[in-house]
Amino acid sequence: MNAAASKPAIVAVLMERSIGIGLLGAGTVGGALVRRLVGESDAIAAKTGLTFDVRRIGVNDLERERDFEVTEGLLTDDPFEVVNYPTVALVVEVMGGKDPAGDLILAALEAGKPVVTANKELIASRGPELIAAAERAGVPLLFEAAVGGGIPIIRPLSETLAGERLDRVLGIVNGTTNYILTQMAEEGASYAAALAAAQELGYAETDPTADVSGADAAAKAAILASLAFGTWVGVEDVYAEGIEDLTAVDMSFAAEFGYVVKLVAVCERTADGVSARVHPAMIPLDHPLASIRGAMNAVFIEGVAIESLLFAGPGAGGEPTATAVLGDVIDAARETLAGAQVAPRIRFSPGDLVPFADIQTRWYVRLQVDDRPGVLAQIASGFGDAGVSIRSVWQEGVDDEAALIVVTHSAPEASQREAIASLRKIDEVIEVASVIRVLGTNP
Ligand code: HSE
């Protein structure tokens, strides 16, 4: 269908007394959204002048019990029926996953229907294609809930800060891992015990891989970097390392040295280009992100004129995420009702992506070594030969072994790795027990 030709038809449908919503997915977020659209319809109408009506909901299991009222014919297990339903004027996708969500969104946009999605995985992998389809159709594609759950961050980055030169975005964008790390740091819990507690509280899935491996945060980092710098960074361009190897011992050393360990998304623009990465990092205790505890999320933005901004709040959960989705629904309805050709909210320009090996990082390295004369000198040479300068050394001998902690100055990631590889070859090095990158402003 010609999208431009279908646009007046969508405006006409939107201008009905009540705006028809087609919902794809009725899990935690979808259910919360339906309850809010029904239960708070008067308050929403009073504030916005808009009323909404959920006309079709696409679900996997028609028989499952729902926590909202299900009227005859509301549910369907054919998601394309939702998109194509004549009085559905706006499509909300909260089903997750790349397939078939991507094709459903494209079909909705091609039919000239505005789309709101919470799907970080999809946006982080097919963002430019979907954004281009929305631009062709002249309708909004909004995804505030894709990063940071209830925290407004997509709109500030792509609209409010569109005129700002942003250099760095740091994010704690995964609540499950932040809960686990907080338990380890504050309660001295092991990784396994903290993960079990996160599962018990419903933060972590039975299979927690997407959270603990950094994959969930990597998709969010890709979106943050792309919007902040206006150069597309796909999820495949994001280096991701998880929290599985962290120990309570290192949490305690971090605290002793004035740091806290967080899983951080680091998006940067330098003279060489842009980059995004996710890995555990020691953050100085006086940095605003150090105070983000439990399942909270936060995004810290650094720019030339605004200096720094902190956005913090609940990064997941049905109700906070539904707030973000609902805000997009209202915005998309307003914009489409205004009848104008919708201007794209973000354009991507070509730019260089800096390979992770070239990124400047600082490392904390904990070693277990034989306590013998000359060992420290060999270790210092290992760093020096790789071009890595040592910032500080801490050592404590017990019997004939010593625990040794080296914190380095900034050096390319590849050089840091070369140094560690050479330390592993030293006979007196019993173990390179852990390596954690250190964030900070000092070189
Ligand atoms: N599982 C994510 C988290 C929320 O723990 O933050 C969805 O992205």
Short mmCIF file of C-alpha atoms and ligand atoms in Angstrom, two decimals:
data_model
loop_
_atom_site.label_atom_id
_atom_site.label_comp_id
_atom_site.label_asym_id
_atom_site.label_seq_id
_atom_site.Cartn_x
_atom_site.Cartn_y
_atom_site.Cartn_z
CA MET A 1 0.00 0.00 0.00
CA ASN A 2 1.22 3.51 -0.73
CA ALA A 3 1.96 4.89 2.74
CA ALA A 4 1.54 8.54 1.82
CA ALA A 5 -1.90 7.78 0.33
CA SER A 6 -2.93 5.82 3.44
CA LYS A 7 -1.97 8.66 5.80
CA PRO A 8 -5.22 10.66 5.47
CA ALA A 9 -7.08 7.43 6.16
CA ILE A 10 -5.14 6.96 9.39
CA VAL A 11 -5.75 10.55 10.42
CA ALA A 12 -9.46 9.94 9.80
CA VAL A 13 -9.40 6.81 11.95
CA LEU A 14 -7.46 8.64 14.66
CA MET A 15 -10.03 11.43 14.62
CA GLU A 16 -12.77 9.04 15.60
CA ARG A 17 -14.12 9.64 19.06
CA SER A 18 -11.64 7.13 20.41
CA ILE A 19 -8.24 6.21 18.97
CA GLY A 20 -7.97 2.50 18.15
CA ILE A 21 -4.90 0.76 19.56
CA GLY A 22 -3.60 -2.58 18.29
CA LEU A 23 -1.37 -4.22 20.88
CA LEU A 24 1.23 -6.84 20.06
CA GLY A 25 2.03 -8.74 23.27
CA ALA A 26 0.17 -8.81 26.58
CA GLY A 27 2.89 -9.75 29.06
CA THR A 28 4.00 -7.64 32.01
CA VAL A 29 4.25 -4.37 30.06
CA GLY A 30 1.31 -5.01 27.71
CA GLY A 31 -0.96 -5.97 30.60
CA ALA A 32 0.02 -2.87 32.56
CA LEU A 33 -0.62 -0.72 29.49
CA VAL A 34 -4.13 -2.12 28.96
CA ARG A 35 -5.01 -1.60 32.63
CA ARG A 36 -3.81 2.01 32.47
CA LEU A 37 -5.59 2.78 29.18
CA VAL A 38 -8.83 1.47 30.68
CA GLY A 39 -8.51 2.46 34.34
CA GLU A 40 -7.04 5.92 33.78
CA SER A 41 -8.86 6.86 30.59
CA ASP A 42 -10.64 9.84 32.20
CA ALA A 43 -7.41 11.24 33.64
CA ILE A 44 -5.61 10.75 30.30
CA ALA A 45 -8.48 12.43 28.43
CA ALA A 46 -8.55 15.33 30.88
CA LYS A 47 -4.82 15.90 30.47
CA THR A 48 -4.44 15.30 26.74
CA GLY A 49 -7.88 15.57 25.15
CA LEU A 50 -7.37 12.06 23.76
CA THR A 51 -9.22 8.83 24.42
CA PHE A 52 -7.92 5.43 23.47
CA ASP A 53 -9.58 2.12 22.86
CA VAL A 54 -7.68 -1.18 22.66
CA ARG A 55 -9.27 -2.90 19.64
CA ARG A 56 -7.11 -5.99 19.14
CA ILE A 57 -4.37 -7.72 21.16
CA GLY A 58 -2.03 -10.28 19.62
CA VAL A 59 -0.97 -13.02 22.06
CA ASN A 60 0.71 -16.43 21.86
CA ASP A 61 -1.68 -18.21 24.19
CA LEU A 62 -5.38 -17.41 23.87
CA GLU A 63 -6.24 -19.49 26.96
CA ARG A 64 -3.85 -17.87 29.43
CA GLU A 65 -5.41 -15.99 32.32
CA ARG A 66 -5.03 -12.20 31.93
CA ASP A 67 -4.87 -9.47 34.54
CA PHE A 68 -7.20 -7.20 32.51
CA GLU A 69 -10.73 -7.60 31.27
CA VAL A 70 -10.87 -9.62 28.06
CA THR A 71 -13.92 -8.87 25.92
CA GLU A 72 -15.17 -11.12 23.12
CA GLY A 73 -12.87 -11.03 20.10
CA LEU A 74 -10.23 -8.81 21.75
CA LEU A 75 -7.47 -11.43 21.66
CA THR A 76 -6.06 -13.05 18.57
CA ASP A 77 -3.11 -15.34 17.98
CA ASP A 78 -2.57 -13.83 14.53
CA PRO A 79 -0.41 -10.72 15.08
CA PHE A 80 -0.90 -9.54 11.49
CA GLU A 81 -4.64 -9.35 12.19
CA VAL A 82 -3.81 -6.74 14.85
CA VAL A 83 -1.75 -4.67 12.44
CA ASN A 84 -4.27 -4.91 9.60
CA TYR A 85 -7.43 -4.44 11.67
CA PRO A 86 -9.29 -1.53 10.01
CA THR A 87 -9.98 0.52 13.14
CA VAL A 88 -6.53 -0.03 14.63
CA ALA A 89 -4.93 3.36 13.99
CA LEU A 90 -1.82 2.96 16.14
CA VAL A 91 0.22 -0.17 16.79
CA VAL A 92 2.05 -0.84 20.07
CA GLU A 93 4.65 -3.62 20.01
CA VAL A 94 5.63 -5.05 23.39
CA MET A 95 6.02 -8.69 22.35
CA GLY A 96 9.84 -8.49 22.23
CA GLY A 97 12.30 -10.47 20.09
CA LYS A 98 13.40 -9.63 16.58
CA ASP A 99 10.99 -11.94 14.73
CA PRO A 100 8.23 -11.48 13.84
CA ALA A 101 8.21 -8.08 15.60
CA GLY A 102 10.32 -6.47 12.85
CA ASP A 103 8.02 -7.58 10.02
CA LEU A 104 4.93 -6.57 12.00
CA ILE A 105 6.32 -3.08 12.61
CA LEU A 106 7.26 -2.71 8.94
CA ALA A 107 3.77 -3.82 7.92
CA ALA A 108 2.18 -1.29 10.29
CA LEU A 109 4.39 1.54 9.03
CA GLU A 110 3.77 0.59 5.41
CA ALA A 111 0.04 0.81 6.16
CA GLY A 112 0.71 4.35 7.43
CA LYS A 113 0.07 3.45 11.07
CA PRO A 114 2.20 5.06 13.81
CA VAL A 115 4.17 2.52 15.87
CA VAL A 116 5.32 2.54 19.48
CA THR A 117 7.74 -0.19 20.49
CA ALA A 118 9.72 -1.15 23.60
CA ASN A 119 11.91 -3.53 21.62
CA LYS A 120 15.59 -2.67 22.25
CA GLU A 121 16.86 -5.81 20.53
CA LEU A 122 15.03 -4.93 17.32
CA ILE A 123 15.89 -1.22 17.32
CA ALA A 124 19.55 -1.98 18.11
CA SER A 125 19.79 -4.33 15.12
CA ARG A 126 17.39 -2.91 12.51
CA GLY A 127 17.05 0.71 13.67
CA PRO A 128 18.00 2.52 10.44
CA GLU A 129 15.74 0.31 8.31
CA LEU A 130 12.74 0.82 10.60
CA ILE A 131 13.37 4.54 11.06
CA ALA A 132 13.64 4.93 7.25
CA ALA A 133 10.32 3.06 6.83
CA ALA A 134 8.66 5.43 9.31
CA GLU A 135 10.12 8.40 7.48
CA ARG A 136 8.81 7.10 4.13
CA ALA A 137 5.38 6.61 5.67
CA GLY A 138 5.48 10.01 7.36
CA VAL A 139 4.35 8.54 10.69
CA PRO A 140 6.12 8.34 14.05
CA LEU A 141 8.09 5.31 15.24
CA LEU A 142 8.71 5.87 18.94
CA PHE A 143 10.73 3.71 21.33
CA GLU A 144 11.14 5.53 24.65
CA ALA A 145 10.71 2.28 26.61
CA ALA A 146 13.54 0.51 24.75
CA VAL A 147 16.20 1.92 27.10
CA GLY A 148 15.91 2.57 30.82
CA GLY A 149 12.28 1.39 31.25
CA GLY A 150 10.48 4.29 32.93
CA ILE A 151 13.38 6.77 32.63
CA PRO A 152 12.80 9.39 29.92
CA ILE A 153 16.06 9.16 27.95
CA ILE A 154 15.28 8.53 24.27
CA ARG A 155 13.31 11.76 23.86
CA PRO A 156 15.88 13.90 25.74
CA LEU A 157 18.70 12.48 23.60
CA SER A 158 16.97 12.72 20.24
CA GLU A 159 14.99 15.93 20.78
CA THR A 160 15.85 18.07 23.80
CA LEU A 161 19.59 17.61 23.36
CA ALA A 162 19.55 17.56 19.54
CA GLY A 163 21.53 20.80 19.47
CA GLU A 164 24.10 19.75 22.06
CA ARG A 165 27.50 18.30 21.27
CA LEU A 166 27.60 15.14 23.34
CA ASP A 167 30.91 13.43 24.00
CA ARG A 168 30.14 10.68 26.44
CA VAL A 169 27.14 8.74 27.71
CA LEU A 170 27.59 6.35 30.63
CA GLY A 171 24.75 4.09 31.63
CA ILE A 172 23.75 1.58 34.24
CA VAL A 173 21.08 0.14 31.99
CA ASN A 174 20.45 -3.32 33.38
CA GLY A 175 18.61 -3.57 36.67
CA THR A 176 19.20 -7.28 37.23
CA THR A 177 22.97 -6.97 37.16
CA ASN A 178 22.90 -3.78 39.20
CA TYR A 179 20.88 -5.59 41.86
CA ILE A 180 23.37 -8.51 41.85
CA LEU A 181 26.40 -6.20 42.08
CA THR A 182 24.80 -4.16 44.87
CA GLN A 183 24.21 -7.35 46.87
CA MET A 184 27.82 -8.41 46.32
CA ALA A 185 29.21 -4.99 47.29
CA GLU A 186 26.97 -4.26 50.26
CA GLU A 187 26.24 -7.71 51.68
CA GLY A 188 29.44 -9.48 50.65
CA ALA A 189 27.28 -12.00 48.77
CA SER A 190 28.86 -14.35 46.24
CA TYR A 191 27.85 -13.96 42.60
CA ALA A 192 25.83 -17.21 42.77
CA ALA A 193 23.96 -16.18 45.94
CA ALA A 194 23.21 -12.69 44.60
CA LEU A 195 21.94 -14.17 41.32
CA ALA A 196 19.69 -16.59 43.22
CA ALA A 197 18.27 -13.64 45.23
CA ALA A 198 17.65 -11.70 41.99
CA GLN A 199 15.80 -14.72 40.57
CA GLU A 200 13.72 -15.07 43.72
CA LEU A 201 12.67 -11.42 43.51
CA GLY A 202 11.73 -11.82 39.84
CA TYR A 203 14.47 -9.48 38.53
CA ALA A 204 16.46 -12.23 36.85
CA GLU A 205 14.97 -14.79 34.46
CA THR A 206 15.39 -18.53 35.01
CA ASP A 207 17.93 -18.28 32.20
CA PRO A 208 19.69 -15.04 33.19
CA THR A 209 22.18 -15.10 30.28
CA ALA A 210 20.90 -12.01 28.43
CA ASP A 211 21.28 -9.88 31.56
CA VAL A 212 24.47 -11.25 33.15
CA SER A 213 26.39 -11.58 29.86
CA GLY A 214 25.89 -7.88 29.09
CA ALA A 215 23.84 -8.62 25.93
CA ASP A 216 20.75 -6.72 27.16
CA ALA A 217 22.90 -3.73 28.12
CA ALA A 218 24.76 -3.91 24.77
CA ALA A 219 21.52 -3.43 22.81
CA LYS A 220 20.72 -0.40 24.99
CA ALA A 221 24.27 0.96 24.59
CA ALA A 222 23.92 0.71 20.80
CA ILE A 223 20.73 2.79 20.90
CA LEU A 224 22.18 5.37 23.31
CA ALA A 225 25.36 5.82 21.25
CA SER A 226 23.45 6.07 17.96
CA LEU A 227 21.11 8.75 19.29
CA ALA A 228 23.79 10.66 21.19
CA PHE A 229 26.27 10.88 18.32
CA GLY A 230 24.02 10.67 15.24
CA THR A 231 26.18 7.88 13.78
CA TRP A 232 24.61 4.45 13.66
CA VAL A 233 26.17 1.99 16.13
CA GLY A 234 24.58 -1.45 15.79
CA VAL A 235 24.50 -3.99 18.59
CA GLU A 236 27.11 -6.01 16.68
CA ASP A 237 29.49 -3.04 17.03
CA VAL A 238 29.26 -3.04 20.83
CA TYR A 239 31.90 -4.94 22.81
CA ALA A 240 30.13 -6.73 25.67
CA GLU A 241 31.53 -8.44 28.73
CA GLY A 242 29.33 -9.68 31.60
CA ILE A 243 29.51 -9.89 35.36
CA GLU A 244 29.82 -13.67 35.76
CA ASP A 245 33.51 -13.62 36.78
CA LEU A 246 33.28 -10.90 39.42
CA THR A 247 33.98 -11.85 43.02
CA ALA A 248 33.04 -10.39 46.39
CA VAL A 249 36.80 -10.14 47.09
CA ASP A 250 37.21 -7.62 44.27
CA MET A 251 34.12 -5.71 45.41
CA SER A 252 35.75 -5.34 48.78
CA PHE A 253 39.12 -4.24 47.31
CA ALA A 254 37.23 -1.76 45.11
CA ALA A 255 35.60 -0.22 48.20
CA GLU A 256 38.97 -0.04 49.96
CA PHE A 257 40.43 1.87 47.00
CA GLY A 258 37.42 4.25 46.77
CA TYR A 259 35.46 2.57 43.98
CA VAL A 260 32.30 0.57 43.41
CA VAL A 261 31.95 -2.01 40.62
CA LYS A 262 29.05 -1.54 38.17
CA LEU A 263 28.13 -3.01 34.80
CA VAL A 264 28.52 0.12 32.69
CA ALA A 265 27.58 1.01 29.12
CA VAL A 266 30.21 3.45 27.88
CA CYS A 267 29.42 5.40 24.70
CA GLU A 268 32.11 7.81 23.57
CA ARG A 269 32.97 10.21 20.79
CA THR A 270 36.64 11.08 20.32
CA ALA A 271 38.63 12.59 17.46
CA ASP A 272 38.97 9.04 16.08
CA GLY A 273 35.24 8.31 15.94
CA VAL A 274 32.50 6.84 18.08
CA SER A 275 32.33 3.67 20.15
CA ALA A 276 30.11 1.80 22.57
CA ARG A 277 31.00 -0.95 25.00
CA VAL A 278 29.59 -2.73 28.02
CA HIS A 279 31.73 -4.21 30.79
CA PRO A 280 32.10 -4.21 34.56
CA ALA A 281 33.97 -1.12 35.68
CA MET A 282 35.22 0.40 38.90
CA ILE A 283 33.57 3.79 39.33
CA PRO A 284 34.92 6.36 41.83
CA LEU A 285 32.59 6.56 44.83
CA ASP A 286 32.04 10.27 44.26
CA HIS A 287 30.72 9.74 40.70
CA PRO A 288 26.91 10.15 40.44
CA LEU A 289 26.56 6.63 38.99
CA ALA A 290 28.18 5.12 42.10
CA SER A 291 25.04 5.89 44.11
CA ILE A 292 22.71 3.96 41.77
CA ARG A 293 21.83 0.93 43.87
CA GLY A 294 19.67 -2.16 43.54
CA ALA A 295 17.59 -2.59 40.40
CA MET A 296 17.70 1.14 39.58
CA ASN A 297 19.02 2.34 36.21
CA ALA A 298 20.73 5.62 35.36
CA VAL A 299 22.21 7.40 32.37
CA PHE A 300 24.91 10.05 32.83
CA ILE A 301 25.41 12.35 29.86
CA GLU A 302 28.41 14.60 29.25
CA GLY A 303 28.22 17.44 26.74
CA VAL A 304 30.09 20.58 25.87
CA ALA A 305 27.42 23.10 26.95
CA ILE A 306 25.30 21.13 29.40
CA GLU A 307 28.41 19.71 31.12
CA SER A 308 26.64 16.75 32.73
CA LEU A 309 23.14 15.43 33.26
CA LEU A 310 21.93 12.47 35.29
CA PHE A 311 18.73 10.58 34.50
CA ALA A 312 17.86 7.93 37.06
CA GLY A 313 14.90 5.73 37.92
CA PRO A 314 13.27 2.34 37.50
CA GLY A 315 14.78 0.67 34.44
CA ALA A 316 12.31 -2.19 34.18
CA GLY A 317 8.98 -3.45 35.51
CA GLY A 318 5.54 -3.40 33.97
CA GLU A 319 4.19 -0.17 35.43
CA PRO A 320 7.21 2.14 34.89
CA THR A 321 7.76 0.75 31.38
CA ALA A 322 4.05 1.17 30.59
CA THR A 323 4.40 4.85 31.54
CA ALA A 324 7.07 5.27 28.87
CA VAL A 325 4.97 3.39 26.30
CA LEU A 326 1.87 5.40 27.17
CA GLY A 327 3.79 8.67 26.78
CA ASP A 328 4.83 7.56 23.28
CA VAL A 329 1.26 6.52 22.44
CA ILE A 330 -0.03 9.98 23.41
CA ASP A 331 2.81 11.70 21.56
CA ALA A 332 2.29 9.61 18.40
CA ALA A 333 -1.46 10.26 18.45
CA ARG A 334 -0.97 14.02 18.91
CA GLU A 335 1.62 14.23 16.19
CA THR A 336 -0.42 12.27 13.67
CA LEU A 337 -3.61 14.15 14.50
CA ALA A 338 -1.77 17.41 13.83
CA GLY A 339 -1.82 16.14 10.25
CA ALA A 340 1.63 17.41 9.30
CA GLN A 341 4.27 15.27 7.62
CA VAL A 342 6.13 13.91 10.64
CA ALA A 343 9.74 15.09 10.64
CA PRO A 344 12.26 12.36 11.41
CA ARG A 345 13.48 12.64 14.99
CA ILE A 346 16.93 11.33 14.21
CA ARG A 347 19.13 11.14 11.14
CA PHE A 348 22.30 9.08 11.06
CA SER A 349 25.42 10.36 9.31
CA PRO A 350 28.33 8.14 8.32
CA GLY A 351 31.14 8.15 10.87
CA ASP A 352 34.09 6.07 11.99
CA LEU A 353 33.60 3.39 14.63
CA VAL A 354 36.64 2.99 16.88
CA PRO A 355 37.57 -0.71 17.32
CA PHE A 356 37.56 -1.86 20.93
CA ALA A 357 41.27 -2.77 20.73
CA ASP A 358 42.10 0.92 20.19
CA ILE A 359 39.96 2.28 23.05
CA GLN A 360 41.91 3.77 25.95
CA THR A 361 41.15 1.86 29.16
CA ARG A 362 42.58 1.68 32.67
CA TRP A 363 42.83 -1.66 34.42
CA TYR A 364 42.76 -3.04 37.93
CA VAL A 365 44.62 -6.37 37.90
CA ARG A 366 44.69 -8.74 40.89
CA LEU A 367 47.38 -11.39 40.87
CA GLN A 368 48.42 -14.20 43.16
CA VAL A 369 52.20 -14.58 43.03
CA ASP A 370 55.10 -16.39 44.70
CA ASP A 371 56.58 -13.97 47.24
CA ARG A 372 60.21 -14.01 46.01
CA PRO A 373 62.80 -11.35 45.18
CA GLY A 374 62.47 -9.94 41.65
CA VAL A 375 58.84 -10.92 41.01
CA LEU A 376 57.53 -7.36 41.20
CA ALA A 377 60.25 -6.25 38.76
CA GLN A 378 59.19 -8.92 36.25
CA ILE A 379 55.57 -7.86 36.55
CA ALA A 380 56.50 -4.20 36.09
CA SER A 381 58.42 -5.19 32.94
CA GLY A 382 55.39 -7.09 31.64
CA PHE A 383 53.36 -3.89 31.77
CA GLY A 384 56.21 -1.65 30.61
CA ASP A 385 57.11 -3.82 27.60
CA ALA A 386 53.48 -3.61 26.43
CA GLY A 387 53.58 0.19 26.74
CA VAL A 388 51.32 0.26 29.82
CA SER A 389 52.28 2.58 32.63
CA ILE A 390 51.55 1.54 36.23
CA ARG A 391 49.60 4.00 38.37
CA SER A 392 49.64 2.22 41.73
CA VAL A 393 50.63 -1.10 43.29
CA TRP A 394 49.34 -2.74 46.45
CA GLN A 395 50.75 -5.94 47.84
CA GLU A 396 50.30 -8.15 50.87
CA GLY A 397 52.34 -11.28 51.54
CA VAL A 398 50.97 -14.25 53.42
CA ASP A 399 53.43 -17.14 53.99
CA ASP A 400 55.29 -17.60 50.70
CA GLU A 401 52.57 -16.13 48.49
CA ALA A 402 51.46 -12.56 47.90
CA ALA A 403 48.30 -10.93 46.66
CA LEU A 404 49.30 -8.14 44.30
CA ILE A 405 47.04 -5.47 42.86
CA VAL A 406 48.19 -3.25 40.02
CA VAL A 407 46.14 -0.30 38.73
CA THR A 408 47.36 1.01 35.39
CA HIS A 409 47.20 4.35 33.64
CA SER A 410 45.17 4.58 30.42
CA ALA A 411 46.50 2.63 27.47
CA PRO A 412 44.91 1.05 24.40
CA GLU A 413 42.85 -2.00 25.32
CA ALA A 414 45.10 -4.15 23.06
CA SER A 415 48.19 -3.09 25.05
CA GLN A 416 46.51 -3.91 28.36
CA ARG A 417 45.66 -7.38 27.04
CA GLU A 418 49.21 -7.87 25.78
CA ALA A 419 50.52 -7.00 29.25
CA ILE A 420 48.19 -9.52 30.92
CA ALA A 421 49.16 -12.22 28.41
CA SER A 422 52.84 -11.67 29.28
CA LEU A 423 52.14 -11.79 33.04
CA ARG A 424 50.54 -15.21 32.58
CA LYS A 425 53.86 -16.48 31.21
CA ILE A 426 55.84 -15.53 34.34
CA ASP A 427 56.55 -18.71 36.39
CA GLU A 428 56.05 -16.93 39.71
CA VAL A 429 52.58 -15.68 38.71
CA ILE A 430 50.30 -18.33 40.18
CA GLU A 431 47.14 -16.74 38.88
CA VAL A 432 45.82 -13.59 37.23
CA ALA A 433 42.81 -13.70 39.54
CA SER A 434 40.81 -10.83 38.07
CA VAL A 435 40.92 -7.87 35.75
CA ILE A 436 38.40 -5.02 35.96
CA ARG A 437 38.48 -1.80 33.98
CA VAL A 438 38.55 1.45 35.93
CA LEU A 439 36.56 4.51 34.91
CA GLY A 440 37.82 7.88 35.89
CA THR A 441 38.76 11.29 34.68
CA ASN A 442 42.49 11.02 35.50
CA PRO A 443 44.80 9.60 32.84
N1 HSE B 1 16.15 -7.42 32.11
C1 HSE B 1 16.34 -6.01 32.04
C2 HSE B 1 16.93 -5.51 33.36
C3 HSE B 1 15.11 -5.22 31.76
O1 HSE B 1 17.17 -6.30 34.27
O2 HSE B 1 17.18 -4.33 33.44
C4 HSE B 1 14.70 -5.32 30.32
O3 HSE B 1 15.63 -4.77 29.47
#
